[in-house]
Short mmCIF file of C-alpha atoms and ligand atoms in Angstrom, two decimals:
data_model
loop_
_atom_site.label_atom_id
_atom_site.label_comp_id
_atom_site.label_asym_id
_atom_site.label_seq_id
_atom_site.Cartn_x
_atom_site.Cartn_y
_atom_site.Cartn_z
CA UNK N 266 -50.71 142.43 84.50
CA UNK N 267 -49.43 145.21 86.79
CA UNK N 268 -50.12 146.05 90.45
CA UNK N 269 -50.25 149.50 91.15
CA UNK N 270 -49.67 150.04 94.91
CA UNK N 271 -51.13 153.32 96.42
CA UNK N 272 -48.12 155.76 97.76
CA UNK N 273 -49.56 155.47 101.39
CA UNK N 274 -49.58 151.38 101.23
CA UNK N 275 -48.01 149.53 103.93
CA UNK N 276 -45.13 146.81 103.78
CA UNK N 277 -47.20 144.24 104.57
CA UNK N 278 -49.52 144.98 102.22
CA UNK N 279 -47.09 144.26 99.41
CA UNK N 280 -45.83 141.22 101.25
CA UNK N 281 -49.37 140.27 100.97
CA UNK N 282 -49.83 140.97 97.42
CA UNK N 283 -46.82 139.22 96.49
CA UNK N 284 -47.94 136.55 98.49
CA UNK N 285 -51.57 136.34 96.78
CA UNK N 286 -49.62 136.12 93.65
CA UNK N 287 -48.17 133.29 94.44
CA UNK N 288 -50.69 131.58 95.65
CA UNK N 289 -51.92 131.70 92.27
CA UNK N 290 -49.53 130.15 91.02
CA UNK N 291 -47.34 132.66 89.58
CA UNK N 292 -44.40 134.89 90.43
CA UNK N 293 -44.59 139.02 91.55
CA UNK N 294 -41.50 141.23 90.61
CA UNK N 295 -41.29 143.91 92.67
CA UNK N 296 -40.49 147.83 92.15
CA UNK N 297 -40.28 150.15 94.60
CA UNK N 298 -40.15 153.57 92.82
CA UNK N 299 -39.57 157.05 94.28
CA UNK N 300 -43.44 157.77 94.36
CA UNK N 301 -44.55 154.22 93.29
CA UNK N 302 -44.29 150.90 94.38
CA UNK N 303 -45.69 148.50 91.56
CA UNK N 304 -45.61 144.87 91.15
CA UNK N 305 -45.25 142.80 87.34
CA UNK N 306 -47.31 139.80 87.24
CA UNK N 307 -45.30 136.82 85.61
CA UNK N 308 -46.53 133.82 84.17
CA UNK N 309 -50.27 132.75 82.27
CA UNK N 310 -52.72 135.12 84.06
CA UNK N 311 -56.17 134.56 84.38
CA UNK N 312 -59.34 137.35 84.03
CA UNK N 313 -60.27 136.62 87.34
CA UNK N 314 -56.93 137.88 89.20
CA UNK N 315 -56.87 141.11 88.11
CA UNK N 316 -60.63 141.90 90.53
CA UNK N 317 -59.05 139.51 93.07
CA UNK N 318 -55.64 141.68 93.14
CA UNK N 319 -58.01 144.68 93.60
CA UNK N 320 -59.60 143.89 96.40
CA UNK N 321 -56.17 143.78 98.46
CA UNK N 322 -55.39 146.69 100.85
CA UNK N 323 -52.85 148.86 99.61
CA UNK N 324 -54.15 148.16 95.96
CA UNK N 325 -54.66 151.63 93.72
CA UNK N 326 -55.23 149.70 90.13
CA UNK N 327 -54.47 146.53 88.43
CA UNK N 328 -53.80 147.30 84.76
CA UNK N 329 -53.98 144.59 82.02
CA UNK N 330 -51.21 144.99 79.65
CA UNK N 331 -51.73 141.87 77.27
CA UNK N 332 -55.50 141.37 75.48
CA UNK N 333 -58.15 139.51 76.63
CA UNK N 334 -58.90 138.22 73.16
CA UNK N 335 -56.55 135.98 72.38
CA UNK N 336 -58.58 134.24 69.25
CA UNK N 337 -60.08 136.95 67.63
CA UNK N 338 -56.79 139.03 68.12
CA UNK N 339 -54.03 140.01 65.77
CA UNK N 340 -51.64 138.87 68.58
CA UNK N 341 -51.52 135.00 67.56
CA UNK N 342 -52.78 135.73 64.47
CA UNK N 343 -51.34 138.29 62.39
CA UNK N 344 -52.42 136.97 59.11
CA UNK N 345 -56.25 138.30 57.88
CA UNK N 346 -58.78 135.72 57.80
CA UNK N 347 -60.43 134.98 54.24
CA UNK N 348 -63.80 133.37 54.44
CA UNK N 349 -65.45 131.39 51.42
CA UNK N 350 -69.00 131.06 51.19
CA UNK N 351 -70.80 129.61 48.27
CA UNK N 352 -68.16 131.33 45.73
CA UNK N 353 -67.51 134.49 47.38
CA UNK N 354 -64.60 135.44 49.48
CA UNK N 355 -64.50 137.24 52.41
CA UNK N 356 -61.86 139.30 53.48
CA UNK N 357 -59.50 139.06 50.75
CA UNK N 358 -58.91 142.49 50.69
CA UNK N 359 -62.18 143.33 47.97
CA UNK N 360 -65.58 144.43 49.10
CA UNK N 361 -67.75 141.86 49.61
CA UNK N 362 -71.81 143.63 49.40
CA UNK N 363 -74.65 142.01 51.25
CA UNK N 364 -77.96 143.35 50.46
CA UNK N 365 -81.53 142.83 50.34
CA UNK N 366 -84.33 143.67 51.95
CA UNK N 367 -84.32 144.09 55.96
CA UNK N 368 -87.22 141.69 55.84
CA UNK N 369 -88.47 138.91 53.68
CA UNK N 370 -92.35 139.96 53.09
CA UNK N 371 -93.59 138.10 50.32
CA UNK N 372 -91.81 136.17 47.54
CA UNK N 373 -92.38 138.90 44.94
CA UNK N 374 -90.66 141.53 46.82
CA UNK N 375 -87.83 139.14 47.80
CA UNK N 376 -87.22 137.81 44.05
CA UNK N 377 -87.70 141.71 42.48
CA UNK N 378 -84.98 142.81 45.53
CA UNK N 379 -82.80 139.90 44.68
CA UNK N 380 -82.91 140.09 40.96
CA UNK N 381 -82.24 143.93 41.62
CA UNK N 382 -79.01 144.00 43.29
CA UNK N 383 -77.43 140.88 41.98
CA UNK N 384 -77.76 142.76 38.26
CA UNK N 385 -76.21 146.27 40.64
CA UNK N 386 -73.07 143.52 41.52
CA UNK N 387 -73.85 141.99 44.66
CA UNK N 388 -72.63 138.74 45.86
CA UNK N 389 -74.45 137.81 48.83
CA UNK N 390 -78.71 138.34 49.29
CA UNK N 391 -79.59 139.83 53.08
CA UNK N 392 -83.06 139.32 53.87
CA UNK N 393 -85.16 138.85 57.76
CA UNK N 394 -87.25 135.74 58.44
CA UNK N 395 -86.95 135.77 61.90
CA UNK N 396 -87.35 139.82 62.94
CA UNK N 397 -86.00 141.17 66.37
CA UNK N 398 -88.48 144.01 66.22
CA UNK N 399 -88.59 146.61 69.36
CA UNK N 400 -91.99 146.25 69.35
CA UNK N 401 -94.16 143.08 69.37
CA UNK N 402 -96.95 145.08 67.47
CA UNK N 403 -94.82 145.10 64.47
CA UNK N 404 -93.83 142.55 61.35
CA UNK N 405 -92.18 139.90 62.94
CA UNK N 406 -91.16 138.31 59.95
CA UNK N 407 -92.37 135.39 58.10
CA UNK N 408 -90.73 132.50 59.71
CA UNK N 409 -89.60 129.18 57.73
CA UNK N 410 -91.87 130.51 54.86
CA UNK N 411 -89.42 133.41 54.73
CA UNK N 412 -86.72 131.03 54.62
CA UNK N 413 -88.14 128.88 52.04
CA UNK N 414 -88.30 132.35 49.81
CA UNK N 415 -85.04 133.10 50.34
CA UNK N 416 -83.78 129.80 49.19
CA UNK N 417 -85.66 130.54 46.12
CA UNK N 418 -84.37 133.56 45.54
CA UNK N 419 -80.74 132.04 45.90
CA UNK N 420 -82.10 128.95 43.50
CA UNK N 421 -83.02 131.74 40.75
CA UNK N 422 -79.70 134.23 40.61
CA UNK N 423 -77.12 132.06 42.54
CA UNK N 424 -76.21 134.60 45.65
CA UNK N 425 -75.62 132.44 48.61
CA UNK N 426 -77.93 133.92 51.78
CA UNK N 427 -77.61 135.65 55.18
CA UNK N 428 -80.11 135.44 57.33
CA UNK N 429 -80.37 136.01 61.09
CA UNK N 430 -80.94 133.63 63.64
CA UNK N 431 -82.52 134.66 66.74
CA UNK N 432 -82.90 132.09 69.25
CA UNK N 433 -81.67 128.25 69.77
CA UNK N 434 -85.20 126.72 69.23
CA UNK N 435 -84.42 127.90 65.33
CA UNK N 436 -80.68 126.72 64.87
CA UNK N 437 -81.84 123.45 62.67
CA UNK N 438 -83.94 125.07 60.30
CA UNK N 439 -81.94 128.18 60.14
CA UNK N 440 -78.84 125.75 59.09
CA UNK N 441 -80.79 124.58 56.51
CA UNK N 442 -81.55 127.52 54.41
CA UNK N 443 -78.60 129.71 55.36
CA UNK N 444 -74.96 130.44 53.74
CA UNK N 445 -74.32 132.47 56.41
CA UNK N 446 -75.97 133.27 59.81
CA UNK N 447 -76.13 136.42 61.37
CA UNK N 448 -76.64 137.22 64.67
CA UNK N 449 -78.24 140.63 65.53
CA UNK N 450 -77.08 143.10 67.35
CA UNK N 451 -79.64 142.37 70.29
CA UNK N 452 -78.27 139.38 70.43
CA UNK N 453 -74.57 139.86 70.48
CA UNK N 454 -74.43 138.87 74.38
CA UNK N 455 -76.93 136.66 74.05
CA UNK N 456 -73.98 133.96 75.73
CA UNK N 457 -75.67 130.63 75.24
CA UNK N 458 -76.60 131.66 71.63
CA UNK N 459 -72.78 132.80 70.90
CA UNK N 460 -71.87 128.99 72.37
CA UNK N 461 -73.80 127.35 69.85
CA UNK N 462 -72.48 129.49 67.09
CA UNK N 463 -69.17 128.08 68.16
CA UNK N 464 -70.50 124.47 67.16
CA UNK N 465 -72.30 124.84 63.97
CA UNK N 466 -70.27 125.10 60.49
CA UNK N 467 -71.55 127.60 58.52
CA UNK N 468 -69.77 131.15 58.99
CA UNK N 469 -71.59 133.79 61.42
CA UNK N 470 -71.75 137.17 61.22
CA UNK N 471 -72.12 138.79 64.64
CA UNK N 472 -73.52 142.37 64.75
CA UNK N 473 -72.40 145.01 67.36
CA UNK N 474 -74.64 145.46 69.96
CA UNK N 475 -76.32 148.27 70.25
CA UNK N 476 -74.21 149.86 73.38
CA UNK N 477 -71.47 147.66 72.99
CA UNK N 478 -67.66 148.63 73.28
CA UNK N 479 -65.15 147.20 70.81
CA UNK N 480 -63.77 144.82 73.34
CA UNK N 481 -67.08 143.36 74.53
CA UNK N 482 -67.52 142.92 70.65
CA UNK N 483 -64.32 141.26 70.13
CA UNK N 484 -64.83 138.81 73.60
CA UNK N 485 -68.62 138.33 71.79
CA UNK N 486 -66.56 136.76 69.56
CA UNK N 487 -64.95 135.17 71.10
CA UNK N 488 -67.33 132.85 72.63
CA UNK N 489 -67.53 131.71 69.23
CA UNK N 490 -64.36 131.49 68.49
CA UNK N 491 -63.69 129.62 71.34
CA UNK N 492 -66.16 126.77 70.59
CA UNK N 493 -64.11 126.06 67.47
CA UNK N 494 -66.11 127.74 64.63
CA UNK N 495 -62.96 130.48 63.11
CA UNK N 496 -65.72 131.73 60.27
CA UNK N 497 -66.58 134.70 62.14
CA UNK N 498 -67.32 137.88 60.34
CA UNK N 499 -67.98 141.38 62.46
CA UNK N 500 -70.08 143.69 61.35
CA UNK N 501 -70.46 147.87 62.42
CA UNK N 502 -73.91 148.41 62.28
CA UNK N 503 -73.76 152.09 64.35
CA UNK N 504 -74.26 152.25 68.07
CA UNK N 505 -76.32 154.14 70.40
CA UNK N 506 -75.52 157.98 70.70
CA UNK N 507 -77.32 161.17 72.39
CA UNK N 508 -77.87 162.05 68.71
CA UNK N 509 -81.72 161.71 67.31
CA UNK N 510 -81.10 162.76 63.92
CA UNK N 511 -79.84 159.53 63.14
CA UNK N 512 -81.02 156.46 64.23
CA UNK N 513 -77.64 155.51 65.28
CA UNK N 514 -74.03 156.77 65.45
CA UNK N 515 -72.19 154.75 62.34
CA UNK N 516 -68.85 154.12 64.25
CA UNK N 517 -66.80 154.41 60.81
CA UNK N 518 -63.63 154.41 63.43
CA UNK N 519 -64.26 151.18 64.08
CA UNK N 520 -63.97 149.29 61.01
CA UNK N 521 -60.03 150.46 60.74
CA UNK N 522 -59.83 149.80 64.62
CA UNK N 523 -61.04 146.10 64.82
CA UNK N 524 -59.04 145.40 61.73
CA UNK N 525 -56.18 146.56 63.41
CA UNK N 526 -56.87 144.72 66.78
CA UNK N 527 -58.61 141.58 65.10
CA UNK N 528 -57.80 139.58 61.54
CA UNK N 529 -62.00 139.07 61.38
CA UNK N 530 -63.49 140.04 58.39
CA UNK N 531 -65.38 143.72 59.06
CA UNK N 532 -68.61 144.56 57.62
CA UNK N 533 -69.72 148.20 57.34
CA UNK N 534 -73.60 148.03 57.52
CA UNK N 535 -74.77 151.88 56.83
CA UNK N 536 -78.21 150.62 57.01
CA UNK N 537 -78.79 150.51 60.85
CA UNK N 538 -76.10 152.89 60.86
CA UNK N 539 -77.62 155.81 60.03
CA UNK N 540 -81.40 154.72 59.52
CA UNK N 541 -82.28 157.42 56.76
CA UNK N 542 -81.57 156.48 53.15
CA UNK N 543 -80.01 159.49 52.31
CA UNK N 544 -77.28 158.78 54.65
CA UNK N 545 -76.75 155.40 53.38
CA UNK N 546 -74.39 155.83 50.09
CA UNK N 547 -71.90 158.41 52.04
CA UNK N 548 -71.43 155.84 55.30
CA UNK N 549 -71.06 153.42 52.84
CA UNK N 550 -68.30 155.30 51.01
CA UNK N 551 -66.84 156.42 54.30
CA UNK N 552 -66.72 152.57 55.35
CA UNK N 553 -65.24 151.62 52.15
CA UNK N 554 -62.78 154.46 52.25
CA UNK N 555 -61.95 153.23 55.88
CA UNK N 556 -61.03 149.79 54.82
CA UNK N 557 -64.50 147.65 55.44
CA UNK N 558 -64.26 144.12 54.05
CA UNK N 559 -67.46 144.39 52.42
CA UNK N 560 -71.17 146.05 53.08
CA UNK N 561 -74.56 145.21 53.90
CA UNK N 562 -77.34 147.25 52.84
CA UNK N 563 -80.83 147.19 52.88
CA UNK N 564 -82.70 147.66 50.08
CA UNK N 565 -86.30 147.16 48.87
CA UNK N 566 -88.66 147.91 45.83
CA UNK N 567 -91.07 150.23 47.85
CA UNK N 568 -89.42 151.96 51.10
CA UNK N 569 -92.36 153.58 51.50
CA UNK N 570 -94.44 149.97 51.36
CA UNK N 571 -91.52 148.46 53.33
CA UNK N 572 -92.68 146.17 56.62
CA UNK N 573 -89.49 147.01 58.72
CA UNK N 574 -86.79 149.74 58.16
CA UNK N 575 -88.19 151.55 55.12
CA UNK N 576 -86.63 154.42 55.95
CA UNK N 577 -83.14 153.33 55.85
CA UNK N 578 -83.91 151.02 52.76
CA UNK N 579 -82.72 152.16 49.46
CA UNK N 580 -84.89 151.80 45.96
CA UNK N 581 -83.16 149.20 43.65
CA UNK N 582 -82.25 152.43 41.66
CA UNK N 583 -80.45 154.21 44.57
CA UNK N 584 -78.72 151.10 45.40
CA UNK N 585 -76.54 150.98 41.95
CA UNK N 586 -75.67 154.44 42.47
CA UNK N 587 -74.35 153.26 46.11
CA UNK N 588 -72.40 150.60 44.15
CA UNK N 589 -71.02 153.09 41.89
CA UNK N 590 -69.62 155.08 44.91
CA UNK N 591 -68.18 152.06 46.76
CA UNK N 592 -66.40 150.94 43.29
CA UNK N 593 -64.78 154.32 42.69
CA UNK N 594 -63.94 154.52 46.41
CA UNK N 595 -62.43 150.62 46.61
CA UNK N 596 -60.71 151.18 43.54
CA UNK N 597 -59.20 154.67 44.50
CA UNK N 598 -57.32 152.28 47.80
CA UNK N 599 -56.14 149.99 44.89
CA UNK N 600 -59.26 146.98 45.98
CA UNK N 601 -62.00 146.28 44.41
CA UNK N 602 -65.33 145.18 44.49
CA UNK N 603 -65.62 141.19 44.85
CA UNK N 604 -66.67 138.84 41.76
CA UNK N 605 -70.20 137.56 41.99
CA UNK N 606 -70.01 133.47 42.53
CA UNK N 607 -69.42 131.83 39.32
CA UNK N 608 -73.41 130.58 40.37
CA UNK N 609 -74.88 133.15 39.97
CA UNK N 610 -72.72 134.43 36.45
CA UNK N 611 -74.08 130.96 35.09
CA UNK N 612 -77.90 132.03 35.96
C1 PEP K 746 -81.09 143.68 60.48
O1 PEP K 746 -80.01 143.40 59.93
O2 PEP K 746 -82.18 143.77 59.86
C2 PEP K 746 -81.07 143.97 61.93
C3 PEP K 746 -82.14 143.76 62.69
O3 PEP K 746 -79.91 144.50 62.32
P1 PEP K 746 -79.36 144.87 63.79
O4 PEP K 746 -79.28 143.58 64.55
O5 PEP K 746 -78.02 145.46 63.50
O6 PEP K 746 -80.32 145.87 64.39
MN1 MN K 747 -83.32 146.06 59.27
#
């Protein structure tokens, strides 16, 4: 951490920064420059000093030069992070693709959906039991019944399941039917919620919020992190833009960004992304291309019948063209697409 003193600030009001710092418990060195006096903070820094420092007369900035996430970061952990869930691995440098429907509606569309993009070469099934829906005049989501369908659907072709979880009150059950949980992009400050994540043992994928910056992303994480559960998986899911066309801005910088900053597992999801189907093959290209540990997509048998996010969804059809793309594309960087769990080769 640096102290940047303003070129009119007084003696004392270094003397008193210096002192402040070591109050602290840690030691100021000093630089008096021809237009700038700044001040080096040495030893373990905490977040808090750098508002205290600011309040200080004679203070211009305080700038941060070492990152404030130290567990998610590449800092203390160069190597990538490889995540194994029922059979599939995630991260390993292949492209791991998560789809299904946005929700679970019925067990029909669930099994057709499931059965459909296992045979297109999925690994993992995606599908909405407990819906964060803007409004509370919409499908909802099914609940525990969806759950139970899901678990079916993963009984009958072998594709472990990602679901999201959406508040506390829901861990338990949510634990039981779930390979992986994910936690929605409304809910990727949800604090307490991120805690609890922390304590459970099943890997979570944690959506970008919605107006989130990379680094409030990566502390998200953090909190997980933190609690002692290292399965964490991000996922780019688009943020909000002044654009209407789209229903979001796909951040496709991102994916090579946090992979540089973080050894996480990144997920491009050109779903939410975009939220038009047309849209959804090319993001997905353009997140394979950009070096996306794997994809989730949403697809169902009838967009147009679709509860939630039919228009973003892609027909079963459309969806093994999308896998054709991301194949080419993964092999042209000399990856691949992932092997389906030996479960699900058996079935
Ligand atoms: C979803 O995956 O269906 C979903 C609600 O995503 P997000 O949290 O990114 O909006
Ligand atoms: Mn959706």
């Amino acid at each position: 951490m640096i102290v940047v003193m303003r070129s009119d600030c007084k003696d004392q009001d270094v003397e008193a920064v210096l002192q402040r710092i070591q109050e602290a418990g840690l030691s100021g060195h000093l630089s008096r420059g021809e237009e700038r006096t700044v001040i080096g903070v040495v030893g373990q820094v905490f977040p808090e000093l750098r508002g205290m420092l600011e309040t200080l007369p004679g203070v211009d900035e305080v700038v941060r030069i070492s990152r404030p996430f130290k567990l998610s970061g590449r800092e203390f952990h160069p190597d990538d992070t490889v995540i194994e869930v029922g059979g599939v691995r995630i991260g390993d440098g292949n492209v791991v693709v998560m789809a299904g429907p946005c929700s679970v509606e019925s067990e029909e569309q669930t099994l057709t959906t499931a059965r459909a993009v296992k045979a297109a070469g999925a690994q993992i099934l995606r599908g909405g039991a407990f819906k964060p829906r803007t409004s509370p005049y919409t499908f909802r989501g099914l609940g525990v019944e969806g759950l139970k369908i899901l678990a079916k659907a993963r009984e009958e072709t072998g594709l472990p399941v990602i679901t999201e979880l959406m508040s506390i009150q829901d861990l338990e059950v949510v634990l039981e039917y779930a390979d992986i949980i994910q936690l929605g992009a409304r809910n990727m400050q949800n604090f307490t919620l991120l805690d609890e994540m922390g304590k459970v043992n099943k890997p979570v994928m944690l959506k970008r919020g919605l107006s989130a910056t990379v680094e409030e992303w990566l502390l998200a994480a953090e909190y997980i992190l933190s609690q002692g559960n290292h399965n964490v998986i991000l996922c780019e899911r688009g943020i909000r833009t002044y654009e209407t066309y789209t229903r979001n801005t796909m951040d496709v910088s991102a994916i090579p960004l946090v992979k540089r900053l973080s050894h996480l597992p990144v997920i491009g999801d050109p779903s939410h992304g975009t939220g038009k189907w047309y849209l959804v093959a090319p993001l997905a290209a353009a997140a394979v291309a950009a070096g996306a540990d794997g994809l989730m997509v949403e697809v169902h048998p009838n967009p147009d019948h679709a509860l939630s996010d039919g228009a973003q969804s892609l027909t079963p059809e459309n969806f093994g063209v999308l896998m054709q793309r991301a194949r080419a594309i993964a092999e042209a960087t000399g990856r691949g697409i992932s092997p389906q769990p030996a479960a699900a080769a058996s079935r």
